[in-house]
């Protein structure tokens, strides 16, 4: 009893001191942020700078989060497509006009991997997958040396997994029924991508699929919340924020689910090697990572989570956008179905047949043009202080990227604000631009996959996966989206995000008619 009373007395004694302490810390944080915001980085303008009557940076950050597109357009106009700053999430971000895409594309003084590490808190618990991506380089090596050379071998497994996932998630119900589009697509892509990364059996485990989808959504929420805190406080705040706690719990669950699978896989491969047998070794990323690592230390669980995220997140978003765009144009859907039927007569997929789906290739690239992952691409962090043409001084540690608003500009693309599924199919007829019209091609005018040395290395696999998923979806289902088109997607800061509320109404097509699969 005395101990209990003592405890309460101790609380009473320190209560006011504790409040003063935290108020003091809070005041110092606000002061530090205010001073940071008022510290001029250079002569480069800050577009969403703090108003003279505003204390702190909250309203400036709100303007960025709610109106980044117009702020970027204002900056492009004000600087004649040179360079400007936006203040967001307690840091300045340098935005460069599209003319700088060619200048920075292969500049090794800037890093995309380290930008991901810093932007997505790779040094903090729960975000370990991004530490693996930045520190080891194993994922990039695996994609370039293994996955990109295995596209033919992966095509049929990905196709069969697509059918299995569609039948499970979209069902075979021939009556109209409704699903949340974003959630359904995320689950489908997670399972299909998992076939390439984890093999046949485990990719169909609902627990793993749910882990990955859950971690992806939780990670984005937690990362945004952490960005509202100064960087020096994040190692403390990460242990307090509920969103970060949920993220760590999901990583722990994923570890428990995946660890036995990895151990069993490695043991099986080792046993086969001892016996001189071939078998399934080298058929998925579990094996490729081990081969490519060549003794480098890595966390296989965190690596698989990272692979699943980068393979699922932007791919699922692009599938969402294509279906959203197609829902507005039944004639285009019919034309795509005709192309698929004439090209894929045996319903078997090869790399060459996928390349022959030229209208589908054009449709996907057009959706990506109108709604890239964000209004800024080619993200980098400066590894050293440097100078760019136009007397632009970039300090070490600066976040920078290229504006993508020109991708919707009618001065670059005729009638650029509107969707034209045939745009890139027609562009193929121009010998000078035919190569840039392909989905996997990159150029300063279309930064959907980035540009230059650090362009997305997995885009060839992603392009095949997108076509396989969309082929099966179009041939297996009739669908419609009644929600107004402009509500299908939204923006947070300069990042494009499909709406979680968008519903799709669909039904299984009658395969006996010969016009459906």
XYZ file of C-alpha atoms in Angstrom:
517
model
C 0.000 0.000 0.000
C 2.824 2.355 0.847
C 4.425 1.671 -2.516
C 1.181 2.602 -4.289
C 0.878 5.853 -2.351
C 4.528 6.607 -3.068
C 3.933 6.130 -6.768
C 1.066 8.600 -6.847
C 3.045 11.141 -4.836
C 5.925 10.846 -7.289
C 3.552 11.506 -10.200
C 2.107 14.559 -8.466
C 5.571 15.883 -7.748
C 6.796 15.683 -11.339
C 3.583 16.404 -13.243
C 4.054 20.142 -13.627
C 7.783 19.766 -14.344
C 7.005 17.230 -17.072
C 4.492 19.576 -18.714
C 6.975 22.437 -18.651
C 9.654 20.178 -20.123
C 7.508 19.076 -23.067
C 6.203 22.605 -23.633
C 9.796 23.783 -23.735
C 10.774 21.096 -26.230
C 7.709 21.916 -28.327
C 8.595 25.593 -28.319
C 12.161 24.879 -29.406
C 10.915 22.646 -32.218
C 8.540 25.337 -33.502
C 11.295 27.946 -33.265
C 13.752 25.683 -35.114
C 11.266 25.034 -37.912
C 10.440 28.725 -38.210
C 14.138 29.621 -38.428
C 14.647 26.862 -40.994
C 11.830 28.200 -43.120
C 13.191 31.734 -43.027
C 16.727 30.610 -43.870
C 17.187 31.440 -47.522
C 18.783 28.525 -49.341
C 19.952 30.721 -52.231
C 18.473 33.160 -54.706
C 16.173 30.392 -55.917
C 12.577 31.367 -55.028
C 10.380 29.514 -52.538
C 6.920 29.314 -54.095
C 4.880 28.478 -50.989
C 6.851 30.637 -48.589
C 5.454 31.600 -45.216
C 3.261 34.695 -45.191
C 4.521 37.564 -43.057
C 1.649 37.142 -40.600
C 2.040 33.347 -40.191
C 3.889 31.844 -37.235
C 5.529 28.537 -38.025
C 5.240 26.516 -41.214
C 1.968 24.646 -40.820
C 0.026 26.697 -43.361
C 2.869 26.605 -45.896
C 2.998 22.811 -45.672
C -0.799 22.676 -45.965
C -0.601 24.700 -49.181
C 1.884 22.158 -50.526
C -0.186 19.132 -49.536
C -3.452 20.522 -50.910
C -2.284 22.461 -53.970
C 1.115 21.177 -55.116
C 0.144 20.942 -58.793
C -0.691 24.635 -59.079
C 2.346 25.591 -56.996
C 4.574 23.647 -59.396
C 2.938 25.296 -62.412
C 3.443 28.682 -60.750
C 7.102 27.869 -60.124
C 7.653 26.717 -63.711
C 6.112 29.937 -65.024
C 7.908 32.206 -62.556
C 11.365 30.746 -63.227
C 10.864 30.012 -66.931
C 11.219 26.289 -66.260
C 14.437 26.662 -64.269
C 14.526 25.893 -60.521
C 12.457 26.744 -57.462
C 11.796 25.434 -53.978
C 8.679 24.088 -52.360
C 8.629 23.787 -48.588
C 7.089 20.504 -47.486
C 7.332 18.181 -44.509
C 9.937 20.300 -42.712
C 12.331 20.510 -45.628
C 12.935 22.401 -48.841
C 12.502 20.422 -52.044
C 14.109 21.776 -55.200
C 11.950 21.349 -58.296
C 13.645 21.600 -61.678
C 11.969 22.244 -65.008
C 11.830 19.421 -67.589
C 14.780 20.840 -69.528
C 17.010 19.584 -66.701
C 15.984 15.941 -67.214
C 18.810 15.389 -69.704
C 21.264 17.201 -67.454
C 20.754 15.189 -64.263
C 19.731 11.827 -65.731
C 23.159 10.191 -65.414
C 24.741 12.483 -62.823
C 26.305 10.230 -60.182
C 26.660 13.157 -57.775
C 22.990 12.573 -57.042
C 21.366 9.378 -55.806
C 17.892 7.916 -56.221
C 18.494 5.013 -53.834
C 19.592 7.302 -51.025
C 16.629 9.568 -51.723
C 14.341 6.568 -51.103
C 16.262 5.702 -47.930
C 15.891 9.233 -46.576
C 12.369 9.918 -47.838
C 11.022 6.601 -46.540
C 12.956 6.513 -43.259
C 15.121 3.476 -44.005
C 17.035 4.026 -40.755
C 13.937 3.543 -38.570
C 12.232 0.346 -37.306
C 9.342 -0.782 -39.486
C 10.965 0.769 -42.566
C 13.868 -1.729 -42.792
C 12.997 -2.784 -46.372
C 14.227 0.587 -47.648
C 17.506 0.158 -45.805
C 18.036 -3.040 -47.790
C 17.235 -1.241 -51.033
C 19.696 1.586 -50.403
C 22.572 -0.143 -48.647
C 23.164 -3.380 -50.521
C 22.323 -2.744 -54.188
C 21.324 -6.411 -54.356
C 17.778 -5.723 -55.591
C 19.024 -3.640 -58.530
C 21.586 -6.296 -59.405
C 18.962 -9.044 -59.178
C 16.511 -7.208 -61.449
C 19.135 -6.369 -64.070
C 21.010 -9.676 -64.162
C 18.288 -12.215 -63.327
C 14.716 -10.977 -63.673
C 15.169 -9.039 -66.914
C 16.748 -12.131 -68.496
C 13.929 -14.390 -67.299
C 10.959 -12.596 -68.862
C 10.100 -15.508 -71.164
C 10.298 -18.002 -68.321
C 8.110 -15.826 -66.088
C 5.407 -15.033 -68.641
C 3.314 -18.194 -68.400
C 3.532 -18.488 -64.572
C 2.438 -14.853 -64.251
C -0.447 -15.498 -66.668
C -1.693 -18.552 -64.767
C -1.432 -16.682 -61.469
C -3.419 -13.808 -62.951
C -6.286 -16.144 -63.825
C -6.230 -17.714 -60.367
C -6.239 -14.349 -58.593
C -9.008 -12.888 -60.777
C -11.240 -15.902 -60.176
C -10.700 -15.603 -56.423
C -10.885 -11.826 -55.983
C -13.198 -10.706 -58.800
C -15.071 -14.046 -58.623
C -16.762 -15.983 -61.421
C -20.179 -14.545 -60.603
C -22.061 -13.777 -63.828
C -24.425 -11.368 -62.116
C -23.342 -7.768 -61.586
C -21.536 -7.291 -58.271
C -19.503 -4.488 -56.745
C -15.940 -4.312 -55.414
C -13.656 -1.592 -54.116
C -11.373 -1.180 -57.129
C -8.148 -0.094 -55.418
C -8.269 -2.858 -52.820
C -9.137 -5.550 -55.373
C -6.344 -4.526 -57.756
C -3.805 -4.359 -54.918
C -4.638 -7.930 -53.882
C -4.431 -9.200 -57.477
C -1.088 -7.530 -58.176
C 0.341 -8.680 -54.832
C -0.476 -12.291 -55.681
C 0.718 -12.107 -59.287
C 3.958 -10.345 -58.375
C 4.447 -12.819 -55.553
C 4.582 -15.635 -58.116
C 7.762 -14.143 -59.557
C 9.263 -13.283 -56.189
C 8.238 -16.214 -53.972
C 7.221 -19.068 -56.240
C 3.985 -20.947 -56.871
C 2.888 -22.056 -53.423
C 3.479 -19.159 -51.068
C 2.216 -16.379 -53.357
C -1.318 -17.745 -52.893
C -1.152 -17.568 -49.111
C -3.791 -14.984 -48.108
C -1.779 -14.144 -44.981
C 1.275 -13.040 -46.978
C -0.801 -11.163 -49.533
C -2.633 -9.359 -46.742
C 0.655 -8.616 -44.955
C 2.087 -6.912 -48.027
C -1.009 -4.869 -48.856
C -1.380 -3.865 -45.203
C 2.289 -2.918 -44.853
C 2.156 -0.813 -48.035
C -0.813 1.233 -46.846
C 0.515 1.514 -43.296
C 3.963 2.516 -44.513
C 2.635 5.418 -46.575
C 0.569 6.694 -43.641
C 3.410 6.309 -41.137
C 5.953 7.914 -43.479
C 3.733 10.956 -43.966
C 3.179 11.347 -40.241
C 6.901 11.109 -39.523
C 7.594 13.801 -42.103
C 5.588 16.260 -40.019
C 8.289 15.972 -37.338
C 11.819 17.396 -37.528
C 14.317 14.768 -38.626
C 16.245 14.760 -35.351
C 13.080 13.803 -33.428
C 11.947 10.969 -35.699
C 14.032 8.223 -34.008
C 12.056 9.033 -30.838
C 8.659 9.728 -32.383
C 8.725 6.444 -34.336
C 8.256 4.607 -31.017
C 5.276 6.769 -30.036
C 3.123 7.191 -33.161
C 0.358 4.534 -33.399
C 0.849 4.292 -37.174
C 4.513 3.365 -36.691
C 3.620 0.807 -34.038
C 1.193 -0.878 -36.452
C 3.882 -0.882 -39.128
C 6.390 -2.637 -36.867
C 3.763 -5.193 -35.882
C 3.036 -5.953 -39.541
C 6.751 -6.461 -40.253
C 6.953 -8.851 -37.294
C 3.956 -10.835 -38.581
C 5.439 -10.951 -42.090
C 8.696 -12.276 -40.649
C 6.914 -15.061 -38.796
C 4.983 -16.013 -41.941
C 7.878 -15.888 -44.394
C 10.876 -17.069 -42.383
C 9.952 -20.796 -42.481
C 9.363 -20.576 -46.236
C 12.781 -19.056 -46.884
C 14.542 -21.570 -44.647
C 12.776 -24.473 -46.350
C 13.556 -23.097 -49.810
C 17.244 -22.641 -49.025
C 17.447 -26.114 -47.473
C 15.808 -27.702 -50.534
C 18.140 -25.941 -52.942
C 21.191 -26.861 -50.864
C 20.117 -30.517 -50.767
C 19.611 -30.592 -54.538
C 22.996 -29.035 -55.146
C 24.636 -31.672 -52.976
C 22.948 -34.390 -55.030
C 23.771 -32.680 -58.310
C 20.080 -32.245 -59.169
C 18.538 -29.327 -61.036
C 14.875 -28.634 -60.214
C 13.323 -25.285 -59.309
C 16.487 -23.436 -58.319
C 16.703 -20.089 -60.073
C 12.971 -19.870 -60.786
C 12.070 -16.945 -58.498
C 13.567 -14.022 -56.594
C 14.167 -16.135 -53.473
C 16.865 -17.959 -55.440
C 18.087 -15.000 -57.478
C 18.788 -12.872 -54.409
C 20.965 -15.596 -52.935
C 22.855 -16.017 -56.208
C 23.373 -12.297 -56.770
C 24.364 -11.488 -53.177
C 27.634 -13.420 -53.584
C 28.353 -13.317 -49.895
C 26.999 -9.814 -49.244
C 24.981 -9.712 -46.037
C 21.277 -8.906 -46.351
C 17.979 -9.381 -44.544
C 15.967 -11.776 -46.786
C 12.636 -10.940 -45.115
C 13.061 -7.174 -45.429
C 14.282 -7.704 -48.985
C 11.136 -9.637 -49.932
C 8.906 -6.965 -48.375
C 10.766 -4.307 -50.344
C 10.478 -6.296 -53.580
C 6.779 -6.875 -52.986
C 6.195 -3.176 -52.345
C 8.103 -1.819 -55.350
C 6.579 -4.530 -57.521
C 3.041 -3.953 -56.302
C 2.504 -0.310 -55.418
C 3.023 1.602 -58.660
C 1.909 -1.382 -60.783
C -1.400 -1.616 -58.936
C -1.909 2.139 -59.268
C -1.336 1.990 -63.017
C -3.754 -0.932 -63.462
C -6.294 1.135 -61.511
C -5.777 4.166 -63.774
C -6.051 2.130 -66.988
C -9.315 0.521 -65.866
C -10.568 3.935 -64.761
C -9.762 5.458 -68.167
C -11.247 2.524 -70.079
C -14.476 2.728 -68.098
C -15.186 5.962 -69.985
C -14.838 4.452 -73.477
C -16.635 1.226 -74.442
C -15.478 1.512 -78.071
C -11.860 1.436 -76.935
C -12.595 -1.604 -74.750
C -14.051 -3.368 -77.802
C -11.001 -2.472 -79.914
C -8.665 -3.824 -77.238
C -10.618 -7.069 -77.031
C -10.322 -7.486 -80.786
C -6.570 -6.903 -80.634
C -6.201 -9.406 -77.791
C -8.253 -12.065 -79.610
C -6.334 -11.688 -82.869
C -2.929 -11.606 -81.178
C -3.439 -14.229 -78.465
C -5.283 -16.876 -80.470
C -4.093 -19.742 -78.291
C -4.443 -17.768 -75.047
C -0.780 -18.530 -74.449
C 1.529 -15.671 -73.586
C 5.027 -15.130 -74.918
C 7.206 -12.045 -74.779
C 6.784 -11.544 -78.536
C 2.989 -11.777 -78.424
C 2.902 -9.252 -75.591
C 5.012 -6.876 -77.673
C 2.473 -7.204 -80.498
C -0.301 -5.785 -78.295
C 0.434 -2.312 -79.613
C -2.897 -0.660 -78.830
C -2.827 -1.968 -75.262
C 0.766 -0.732 -74.971
C -0.414 2.707 -76.112
C -3.363 2.774 -73.702
C -1.185 1.945 -70.697
C 1.426 4.555 -71.637
C -1.307 7.172 -72.105
C -2.792 6.472 -68.671
C 0.685 6.765 -67.207
C 1.231 10.056 -69.049
C -1.916 11.618 -67.633
C -1.475 10.233 -64.137
C 2.140 9.419 -63.328
C 2.991 8.465 -59.761
C 3.468 12.137 -58.980
C 3.855 15.664 -60.283
C 7.593 15.273 -59.713
C 9.809 12.487 -61.063
C 13.524 11.620 -61.198
C 13.820 12.130 -57.456
C 17.370 12.562 -56.187
C 19.315 13.592 -53.115
C 22.552 15.499 -53.698
C 25.552 13.519 -52.425
C 27.731 16.622 -52.592
C 27.424 20.345 -53.183
C 27.246 20.979 -56.916
C 26.350 23.506 -59.576
C 23.925 23.003 -62.464
C 23.637 25.057 -65.675
C 21.821 28.326 -65.162
C 23.898 29.124 -62.069
C 21.817 26.780 -59.908
C 23.671 25.899 -56.728
C 22.617 22.642 -55.069
C 23.741 22.020 -51.515
C 24.713 18.586 -50.294
C 21.657 16.801 -48.910
C 19.170 18.748 -51.065
C 16.084 16.876 -52.267
C 15.461 17.558 -55.945
C 13.399 16.255 -58.830
C 11.968 17.092 -62.249
C 8.468 18.480 -62.687
C 6.089 16.243 -64.659
C 3.364 18.832 -65.275
C 4.602 19.178 -68.878
C 3.410 15.604 -69.498
C -0.167 16.929 -69.553
C 0.722 20.147 -71.406
C -0.792 20.675 -74.862
C 2.395 22.426 -75.999
C 4.209 19.094 -75.553
C 1.407 16.623 -76.340
C -1.489 17.721 -78.604
C -4.668 18.046 -76.543
C -2.499 16.964 -73.647
C -5.102 17.321 -70.913
C -7.300 14.613 -72.417
C -6.961 10.855 -72.667
C -6.293 9.430 -76.141
C -5.691 5.690 -76.059
C -4.399 5.739 -79.640
C -1.858 8.529 -79.023
C 1.267 6.368 -78.838
C 0.028 3.866 -81.414
C -0.156 6.755 -83.890
C 3.240 8.024 -82.738
C 4.779 4.701 -83.791
C 4.078 5.734 -87.397
C 6.619 8.553 -87.039
C 10.063 6.992 -87.673
C 11.779 9.698 -85.634
C 9.650 9.039 -82.547
C 8.721 5.377 -82.910
C 11.190 4.214 -80.266
C 9.945 6.694 -77.665
C 6.334 5.564 -78.235
C 6.854 2.206 -76.512
C 5.608 1.725 -72.955
C 9.081 0.753 -71.718
C 10.764 3.710 -73.447
C 11.791 6.726 -71.411
C 12.235 10.304 -72.574
C 12.240 13.841 -71.126
C 8.650 14.264 -72.364
C 7.377 11.122 -70.617
C 8.883 10.409 -67.200
C 6.500 7.646 -66.173
C 9.378 5.225 -65.512
C 11.945 7.934 -64.827
C 14.732 8.644 -67.280
C 18.384 7.873 -67.747
C 20.708 5.655 -65.764
C 18.353 5.497 -62.789
C 15.155 4.785 -64.731
C 13.078 1.929 -63.317
C 15.124 -1.243 -63.993
C 12.076 -3.486 -63.573
C 9.914 -1.738 -66.167
C 10.247 -4.594 -68.698
C 8.792 -7.097 -66.246
C 6.174 -4.559 -65.127
C 5.110 -3.896 -68.736
C 4.568 -7.617 -69.340
C 2.733 -8.026 -66.045
C 0.451 -5.062 -66.782
C -0.478 -6.438 -70.197
C -1.140 -9.935 -68.864
C -3.383 -8.676 -66.057
C -5.296 -6.293 -68.325
C -5.686 -8.892 -71.101
C -7.303 -11.355 -68.739
C -9.396 -8.727 -67.000
C -10.767 -7.345 -70.271
C -11.504 -10.790 -71.702
C -12.991 -12.223 -68.509
C -15.151 -9.344 -67.225
C -17.620 -6.687 -68.232
C -17.280 -3.678 -65.954
C -18.415 -0.152 -65.265
C -17.599 2.639 -62.835
C -20.480 4.984 -62.130
C -18.573 7.408 -59.899
C -17.577 10.661 -61.676
C -14.215 10.268 -63.413
C -12.588 13.196 -61.613
C -13.121 11.449 -58.262
C -11.217 8.295 -59.230
C -7.875 9.734 -58.090
C -6.552 12.416 -55.805
C -3.321 14.173 -54.903
C -1.476 14.461 -51.625
C 1.382 16.863 -52.073
C 2.744 15.976 -55.485
C 1.893 12.247 -55.232
C -1.006 10.795 -57.246
C -3.172 8.361 -55.308
C -6.119 6.257 -56.535
C -9.233 6.730 -54.443
C -9.906 3.971 -51.913
C -13.622 4.692 -52.273
C -13.938 4.060 -56.016
C -16.232 1.101 -56.676
C -16.300 -1.039 -59.794
C -19.348 -3.036 -60.838
C -18.465 -6.133 -62.837
C -19.612 -9.559 -63.959
C -17.952 -12.631 -65.417
C -18.325 -12.798 -69.194
C -19.718 -15.938 -70.806
C -16.686 -17.849 -72.082
C -18.866 -20.209 -74.138
C -19.670 -17.392 -76.574
C -16.147 -17.437 -78.001
C -15.711 -13.714 -77.372
C -14.566 -14.153 -73.782
C -12.004 -16.192 -71.850
